[in-house]
mmCIF file of C-alpha atoms and ligand atoms in Angstrom:
data_model
loop_
_atom_site.group_PDB
_atom_site.id
_atom_site.type_symbol
_atom_site.label_atom_id
_atom_site.label_comp_id
_atom_site.label_asym_id
_atom_site.label_seq_id
_atom_site.Cartn_x
_atom_site.Cartn_y
_atom_site.Cartn_z
ATOM 1 C CA MET A 173 116.077 123.085 121.178
ATOM 2 C CA THR A 174 113.888 122.545 118.147
ATOM 3 C CA ASN A 175 113.964 125.331 115.636
ATOM 4 C CA HIS A 176 111.173 125.274 113.070
ATOM 5 C CA ARG A 177 111.907 126.546 109.619
ATOM 6 C CA LYS A 178 109.897 129.531 108.488
ATOM 7 C CA VAL A 179 109.276 131.067 105.081
ATOM 8 C CA GLU A 180 112.036 133.487 104.101
ATOM 9 C CA GLN A 181 110.858 134.208 100.553
ATOM 10 C CA VAL A 182 108.131 133.043 98.187
ATOM 11 C CA VAL A 183 109.102 132.820 94.520
ATOM 12 C CA THR A 184 106.695 132.243 91.654
ATOM 13 C CA GLY A 185 108.158 130.411 88.669
ATOM 14 C CA MET A 186 108.813 132.550 85.573
ATOM 15 C CA PRO A 187 107.710 131.209 82.170
ATOM 16 C CA THR A 188 110.648 131.078 79.782
ATOM 17 C CA THR A 189 111.955 129.256 76.711
ATOM 18 C CA ASP A 190 115.208 127.312 76.595
ATOM 19 C CA GLY A 191 116.979 124.700 74.487
ATOM 20 C CA ALA A 192 115.699 124.740 70.895
ATOM 21 C CA GLY A 193 112.327 126.152 72.015
ATOM 22 C CA VAL A 194 111.121 124.297 75.099
ATOM 23 C CA GLU A 195 108.494 126.095 77.186
ATOM 24 C CA LEU A 196 109.289 125.832 80.862
ATOM 25 C CA VAL A 197 108.947 127.551 84.200
ATOM 26 C CA ARG A 198 112.209 128.795 85.714
ATOM 27 C CA VAL A 199 112.001 128.867 89.470
ATOM 28 C CA ILE A 200 115.638 129.147 90.591
ATOM 29 C CA GLY A 201 118.089 130.949 88.298
ATOM 30 C CA GLN A 202 115.832 133.931 87.572
ATOM 31 C CA PRO A 203 116.005 137.548 88.797
ATOM 32 C CA LYS A 204 113.869 136.900 91.907
ATOM 33 C CA LEU A 205 116.082 134.001 93.000
ATOM 34 C CA MET A 206 119.399 133.720 91.172
ATOM 35 C CA ASP A 207 120.546 130.836 93.321
ATOM 36 C CA LEU A 208 120.114 129.186 96.685
ATOM 37 C CA ASP A 209 123.569 127.801 97.425
ATOM 38 C CA PRO A 210 124.279 125.020 96.374
ATOM 39 C CA PHE A 211 121.214 125.059 94.058
ATOM 40 C CA LEU A 212 121.837 127.057 90.892
ATOM 41 C CA LEU A 213 118.729 126.433 88.817
ATOM 42 C CA LEU A 214 115.344 124.752 88.966
ATOM 43 C CA ASP A 215 113.276 124.394 85.809
ATOM 44 C CA ALA A 216 109.834 122.801 85.791
ATOM 45 C CA PHE A 217 108.208 121.591 82.574
ATOM 46 C CA ARG A 218 104.679 120.314 82.225
ATOM 47 C CA SER A 219 102.860 120.188 78.926
ATOM 48 C CA ASP A 220 100.744 117.848 76.824
ATOM 49 C CA ASN A 221 101.265 120.055 73.774
ATOM 50 C CA PRO A 222 104.213 118.692 71.733
ATOM 51 C CA ASP A 223 104.894 122.198 70.354
ATOM 52 C CA ASP A 224 106.030 123.126 73.874
ATOM 53 C CA TYR A 225 108.701 120.413 74.152
ATOM 54 C CA ILE A 226 109.377 118.597 70.859
ATOM 55 C CA ALA A 227 112.407 120.754 69.930
ATOM 56 C CA GLY A 228 114.196 119.502 73.041
ATOM 57 C CA PHE A 229 117.737 120.363 74.028
ATOM 58 C CA PRO A 230 120.121 119.593 71.133
ATOM 59 C CA PRO A 231 123.856 119.142 71.931
ATOM 60 C CA HIS A 232 125.153 121.650 74.494
ATOM 61 C CA PRO A 233 127.999 121.645 77.032
ATOM 62 C CA HIS A 234 128.122 121.793 80.851
ATOM 63 C CA ARG A 235 131.058 122.330 83.203
ATOM 64 C CA GLY A 236 131.466 122.812 86.932
ATOM 65 C CA PHE A 237 128.246 121.452 88.440
ATOM 66 C CA GLU A 238 125.628 118.686 88.347
ATOM 67 C CA THR A 239 122.397 118.484 86.351
ATOM 68 C CA VAL A 240 119.597 116.444 87.902
ATOM 69 C CA THR A 241 116.642 115.441 85.741
ATOM 70 C CA TYR A 242 113.575 113.965 87.428
ATOM 71 C CA LEU A 243 110.631 112.935 85.266
ATOM 72 C CA LEU A 244 107.075 112.549 86.538
ATOM 73 C CA ASP A 245 105.604 111.793 83.125
ATOM 74 C CA GLY A 246 106.924 111.203 79.622
ATOM 75 C CA ARG A 247 110.332 110.018 78.416
ATOM 76 C CA MET A 248 113.572 111.816 77.593
ATOM 77 C CA ARG A 249 116.552 110.449 75.682
ATOM 78 C CA HIS A 250 120.007 111.690 76.571
ATOM 79 C CA LYS A 251 123.187 111.163 74.630
ATOM 80 C CA ASP A 252 126.643 112.511 75.434
ATOM 81 C CA SER A 253 130.047 113.149 73.887
ATOM 82 C CA ALA A 254 131.560 110.184 75.772
ATOM 83 C CA GLY A 255 129.174 107.733 74.087
ATOM 84 C CA ASN A 256 126.716 107.361 76.957
ATOM 85 C CA GLU A 257 123.075 107.110 75.946
ATOM 86 C CA GLY A 258 119.836 106.216 77.668
ATOM 87 C CA VAL A 259 116.189 107.008 78.221
ATOM 88 C CA ILE A 260 114.786 108.523 81.408
ATOM 89 C CA GLU A 261 111.369 106.996 82.121
ATOM 90 C CA PRO A 262 108.482 108.283 84.288
ATOM 91 C CA GLY A 263 109.560 108.397 87.935
ATOM 92 C CA GLY A 264 113.217 108.030 86.939
ATOM 93 C CA ILE A 265 116.147 110.195 87.876
ATOM 94 C CA GLN A 266 119.339 111.086 86.043
ATOM 95 C CA TRP A 267 121.997 112.682 88.248
ATOM 96 C CA MET A 268 124.809 113.874 85.996
ATOM 97 C CA THR A 269 128.035 115.199 87.459
ATOM 98 C CA ALA A 270 129.265 117.273 84.528
ATOM 99 C CA GLY A 271 132.575 118.001 86.263
ATOM 100 C CA LYS A 272 135.255 119.184 83.807
ATOM 101 C CA GLY A 273 132.888 118.974 80.897
ATOM 102 C CA ILE A 274 130.404 117.053 78.923
ATOM 103 C CA VAL A 275 128.463 117.793 75.733
ATOM 104 C CA HIS A 276 125.050 116.182 75.660
ATOM 105 C CA SER A 277 121.589 116.334 74.163
ATOM 106 C CA GLU A 278 118.309 115.875 76.017
ATOM 107 C CA MET A 279 115.414 115.134 73.670
ATOM 108 C CA PRO A 280 111.833 114.039 74.259
ATOM 109 C CA GLU A 281 111.396 110.347 73.428
ATOM 110 C CA GLN A 282 107.752 110.921 72.432
ATOM 111 C CA GLU A 283 105.803 112.788 69.777
ATOM 112 C CA ASN A 284 102.753 113.567 71.868
ATOM 113 C CA GLY A 285 101.304 113.164 75.337
ATOM 114 C CA LEU A 286 102.290 114.672 78.638
ATOM 115 C CA LEU A 287 105.884 115.540 79.462
ATOM 116 C CA GLU A 288 106.371 116.629 83.044
ATOM 117 C CA GLY A 289 109.447 116.918 85.203
ATOM 118 C CA PHE A 290 112.231 119.020 86.617
ATOM 119 C CA GLN A 291 115.798 119.908 85.970
ATOM 120 C CA LEU A 292 117.834 121.012 88.953
ATOM 121 C CA TRP A 293 121.420 122.254 88.870
ATOM 122 C CA ILE A 294 123.569 121.689 91.937
ATOM 123 C CA ASN A 295 126.939 123.339 92.318
ATOM 124 C CA LEU A 296 130.224 121.522 92.872
ATOM 125 C CA PRO A 297 132.966 122.881 95.149
ATOM 126 C CA ALA A 298 136.089 124.347 93.496
ATOM 127 C CA SER A 299 137.995 121.173 94.375
ATOM 128 C CA HIS A 300 135.628 119.062 92.236
ATOM 129 C CA LYS A 301 134.633 121.335 89.345
ATOM 130 C CA MET A 302 137.188 119.674 87.078
ATOM 131 C CA SER A 303 136.384 116.104 88.150
ATOM 132 C CA VAL A 304 135.737 113.306 85.655
ATOM 133 C CA PRO A 305 132.085 113.335 84.479
ATOM 134 C CA ALA A 306 129.876 110.700 86.094
ATOM 135 C CA TYR A 307 126.259 109.535 86.127
ATOM 136 C CA GLN A 308 123.924 108.134 88.734
ATOM 137 C CA GLU A 309 120.784 106.887 86.990
ATOM 138 C CA HIS A 310 117.862 105.156 88.638
ATOM 139 C CA GLY A 311 114.488 104.046 87.353
ATOM 140 C CA ALA A 312 111.309 104.534 89.376
ATOM 141 C CA ASP A 313 111.624 101.013 90.824
ATOM 142 C CA LYS A 314 114.954 101.955 92.459
ATOM 143 C CA ILE A 315 113.575 105.018 94.229
ATOM 144 C CA PRO A 316 112.163 104.032 97.636
ATOM 145 C CA LEU A 317 108.601 105.023 98.452
ATOM 146 C CA GLU A 318 108.126 105.708 102.137
ATOM 147 C CA GLU A 319 104.503 105.422 103.273
ATOM 148 C CA ARG A 320 103.375 107.540 106.191
ATOM 149 C CA ALA A 321 99.907 108.300 107.549
ATOM 150 C CA GLY A 322 98.389 110.497 104.826
ATOM 151 C CA SER A 323 101.549 110.864 102.775
ATOM 152 C CA LYS A 324 103.893 109.066 100.422
ATOM 153 C CA VAL A 325 107.499 110.147 100.062
ATOM 154 C CA ARG A 326 109.796 109.282 97.169
ATOM 155 C CA VAL A 327 113.367 109.533 98.386
ATOM 156 C CA ILE A 328 115.781 110.375 95.582
ATOM 157 C CA THR A 329 118.738 111.269 97.759
ATOM 158 C CA GLY A 330 119.404 111.784 101.446
ATOM 159 C CA VAL A 331 117.853 110.019 104.429
ATOM 160 C CA THR A 332 114.443 110.770 105.936
ATOM 161 C CA SER A 333 113.704 110.974 109.662
ATOM 162 C CA LEU A 334 112.227 107.462 109.360
ATOM 163 C CA GLY A 335 115.475 106.145 107.916
ATOM 164 C CA THR A 336 114.548 105.723 104.243
ATOM 165 C CA LYS A 337 117.620 106.336 102.103
ATOM 166 C CA GLY A 338 117.652 107.494 98.505
ATOM 167 C CA PRO A 339 119.899 105.784 95.928
ATOM 168 C CA VAL A 340 121.882 108.852 94.823
ATOM 169 C CA ILE A 341 125.093 109.546 96.759
ATOM 170 C CA GLN A 342 126.615 113.038 96.847
ATOM 171 C CA PRO A 343 128.680 113.776 99.982
ATOM 172 C CA LEU A 344 129.974 117.101 98.583
ATOM 173 C CA THR A 345 126.647 118.868 99.135
ATOM 174 C CA SER A 346 124.759 116.116 101.056
ATOM 175 C CA PRO A 347 121.469 116.920 99.329
ATOM 176 C CA LEU A 348 118.042 115.769 100.424
ATOM 177 C CA TYR A 349 115.603 115.416 97.496
ATOM 178 C CA LEU A 350 112.074 114.294 98.372
ATOM 179 C CA ASP A 351 108.941 114.114 96.217
ATOM 180 C CA VAL A 352 106.022 114.165 98.642
ATOM 181 C CA SER A 353 102.354 113.362 97.915
ATOM 182 C CA LEU A 354 100.049 114.489 100.682
ATOM 183 C CA ASP A 355 96.354 113.709 101.270
ATOM 184 C CA ALA A 356 93.986 116.645 101.857
ATOM 185 C CA ASN A 357 94.163 118.356 105.267
ATOM 186 C CA THR A 358 97.269 116.467 106.319
ATOM 187 C CA GLU A 359 100.336 117.496 108.280
ATOM 188 C CA PHE A 360 103.811 116.652 107.080
ATOM 189 C CA SER A 361 107.016 117.222 108.965
ATOM 190 C CA GLU A 362 110.613 116.298 108.307
ATOM 191 C CA THR A 363 113.928 116.817 110.031
ATOM 192 C CA LEU A 364 116.543 118.745 108.067
ATOM 193 C CA THR A 365 120.204 119.455 108.725
ATOM 194 C CA ALA A 366 119.848 122.795 110.510
ATOM 195 C CA THR A 367 122.580 124.614 108.562
ATOM 196 C CA HIS A 368 121.516 123.471 105.082
ATOM 197 C CA ASN A 369 119.648 125.687 102.658
ATOM 198 C CA ALA A 370 116.212 124.284 101.872
ATOM 199 C CA PHE A 371 113.129 124.948 99.784
ATOM 200 C CA VAL A 372 109.671 123.592 99.085
ATOM 201 C CA TYR A 373 108.212 123.671 95.553
ATOM 202 C CA VAL A 374 104.514 122.983 95.003
ATOM 203 C CA ILE A 375 103.629 120.692 92.088
ATOM 204 C CA LYS A 376 99.928 120.233 92.845
ATOM 205 C CA GLY A 377 97.374 121.612 95.306
ATOM 206 C CA SER A 378 98.427 124.113 97.934
ATOM 207 C CA LEU A 379 100.341 124.097 101.200
ATOM 208 C CA GLU A 380 100.265 126.058 104.446
ATOM 209 C CA LEU A 381 103.688 126.711 105.893
ATOM 210 C CA ASP A 382 104.377 129.228 108.666
ATOM 211 C CA SER A 383 100.965 130.882 107.969
ATOM 212 C CA THR A 384 101.912 131.362 104.307
ATOM 213 C CA THR A 385 99.820 129.705 101.594
ATOM 214 C CA LEU A 386 101.820 128.326 98.691
ATOM 215 C CA GLY A 387 100.151 127.486 95.391
ATOM 216 C CA ARG A 388 101.175 125.474 92.355
ATOM 217 C CA ASP A 389 104.509 126.515 90.819
ATOM 218 C CA GLN A 390 105.440 128.485 93.928
ATOM 219 C CA LEU A 391 108.651 127.916 95.819
ATOM 220 C CA ALA A 392 109.302 128.851 99.427
ATOM 221 C CA VAL A 393 112.878 129.483 100.510
ATOM 222 C CA LEU A 394 113.060 128.346 104.128
ATOM 223 C CA THR A 395 114.944 129.899 107.025
ATOM 224 C CA LYS A 396 117.571 127.737 108.724
ATOM 225 C CA GLY A 397 116.324 125.238 111.334
ATOM 226 C CA ASP A 398 115.905 121.582 112.326
ATOM 227 C CA ILE A 399 112.347 120.869 111.262
ATOM 228 C CA VAL A 400 110.013 121.792 108.449
ATOM 229 C CA LYS A 401 106.320 121.347 109.204
ATOM 230 C CA LEU A 402 103.583 122.065 106.692
ATOM 231 C CA TYR A 403 99.992 121.182 105.869
ATOM 232 C CA SER A 404 97.982 120.438 102.780
ATOM 233 C CA THR A 405 94.680 122.285 102.425
ATOM 234 C CA ARG A 406 91.314 120.929 101.269
ATOM 235 C CA ASN A 407 92.813 119.143 98.272
ATOM 236 C CA ALA A 408 95.565 116.602 97.970
ATOM 237 C CA ALA A 409 98.973 118.157 97.309
ATOM 238 C CA ARG A 410 102.319 117.199 95.862
ATOM 239 C CA PHE A 411 105.580 119.017 96.397
ATOM 240 C CA LEU A 412 109.350 118.741 96.259
ATOM 241 C CA LEU A 413 111.374 119.254 99.426
ATOM 242 C CA LEU A 414 115.061 119.901 98.867
ATOM 243 C CA ALA A 415 117.943 120.763 101.122
ATOM 244 C CA GLY A 416 121.690 120.957 100.600
ATOM 245 C CA LYS A 417 124.914 122.094 102.181
ATOM 246 C CA PRO A 418 125.855 125.624 101.090
ATOM 247 C CA LEU A 419 129.337 125.770 99.562
ATOM 248 C CA GLY A 420 129.964 129.428 100.394
ATOM 249 C CA GLU A 421 132.225 129.922 97.370
ATOM 250 C CA PRO A 422 132.153 132.678 94.732
ATOM 251 C CA VAL A 423 129.885 131.791 91.792
ATOM 252 C CA GLN A 424 130.629 132.955 88.249
ATOM 253 C CA ARG A 425 128.145 131.631 85.721
ATOM 254 C CA ALA A 426 127.500 132.049 82.036
ATOM 255 C CA GLY A 427 125.013 129.840 80.224
ATOM 256 C CA PRO A 428 126.014 126.202 80.710
ATOM 257 C CA PHE A 429 129.192 126.887 82.721
ATOM 258 C CA VAL A 430 129.380 127.587 86.453
ATOM 259 C CA MET A 431 132.838 128.260 87.874
ATOM 260 C CA ASN A 432 134.429 130.320 90.668
ATOM 261 C CA THR A 433 136.228 133.012 88.609
ATOM 262 C CA ARG A 434 135.870 134.855 85.264
ATOM 263 C CA GLU A 435 139.184 133.323 84.149
ATOM 264 C CA GLU A 436 137.804 129.823 84.681
ATOM 265 C CA LEU A 437 134.673 130.739 82.703
ATOM 266 C CA ASN A 438 136.804 132.020 79.822
ATOM 267 C CA GLN A 439 138.842 128.818 79.963
ATOM 268 C CA ALA A 440 135.613 126.775 79.799
ATOM 269 C CA TYR A 441 134.565 128.589 76.580
ATOM 270 C CA GLN A 442 138.027 128.135 75.068
ATOM 271 C CA ASP A 443 138.121 124.436 75.957
ATOM 272 C CA TYR A 444 134.621 123.894 74.537
ATOM 273 C CA GLN A 445 135.397 125.758 71.312
ATOM 274 C CA SER A 446 138.667 123.905 70.787
ATOM 275 C CA GLY A 447 136.995 120.543 71.350
ATOM 276 C CA ASN A 448 138.737 119.923 74.689
ATOM 277 C CA PHE A 449 135.754 118.610 76.607
HETATM 278 FE FE1 FE2 B 930 122.022 119.785 79.654
#
């Protein structure tokens, strides 16, 4: 029997400042939605004022989860303690498995113009929190664009109901990460793994879902179910649709570390301070 997903909670992003003074909107990882297992954080940034982003994110550590950067506009340079360096371009994705620890910087590779994108944090299970750090990086040309009647779907990871497969592989949480552009007054539906947690985040325009209207910068946490069906309104819309397998493990987090216990968090600080990353 088909079970349509409904809206469990609507969350409006909270303006905040992070890094060395970057203005962003925190959607997951704020008091109204601390996490949505396995998703720990979602930040959205969108500004054409360099004062809002130029300070960037100077060197900082991560341990115990994955950071996923997806850029719509602008360029970001990343550099890490293991000697990896590169530039994320518009439409590109950087999927970093921080694992046991990495120290990196994320800095705008531009002095003006629009910078727009997202950073998502996805948890790792206890068995993989201390894994060797790894990257999956793909430019816009490696991210398939699925064309449907009235919509275009960029598939970053997971497989759509039409069989389009994203380039990022992560069997631990089996995430689905879609960037959907929808014409005005158009229906969109997609099959989801019924037991996965899922959300929709509106980038542009507005959406109708389960008789709830969602506007820009609003996120809807969805109930469990097989299918999500939604509609754009009188303007074209763009949104992210994400789903992932909940880990169901205890979460202890402090700043850039996300572990299962306080002891492991303390160990992360000690290891970082003693240069053991
Ligand atoms: Fe980072």
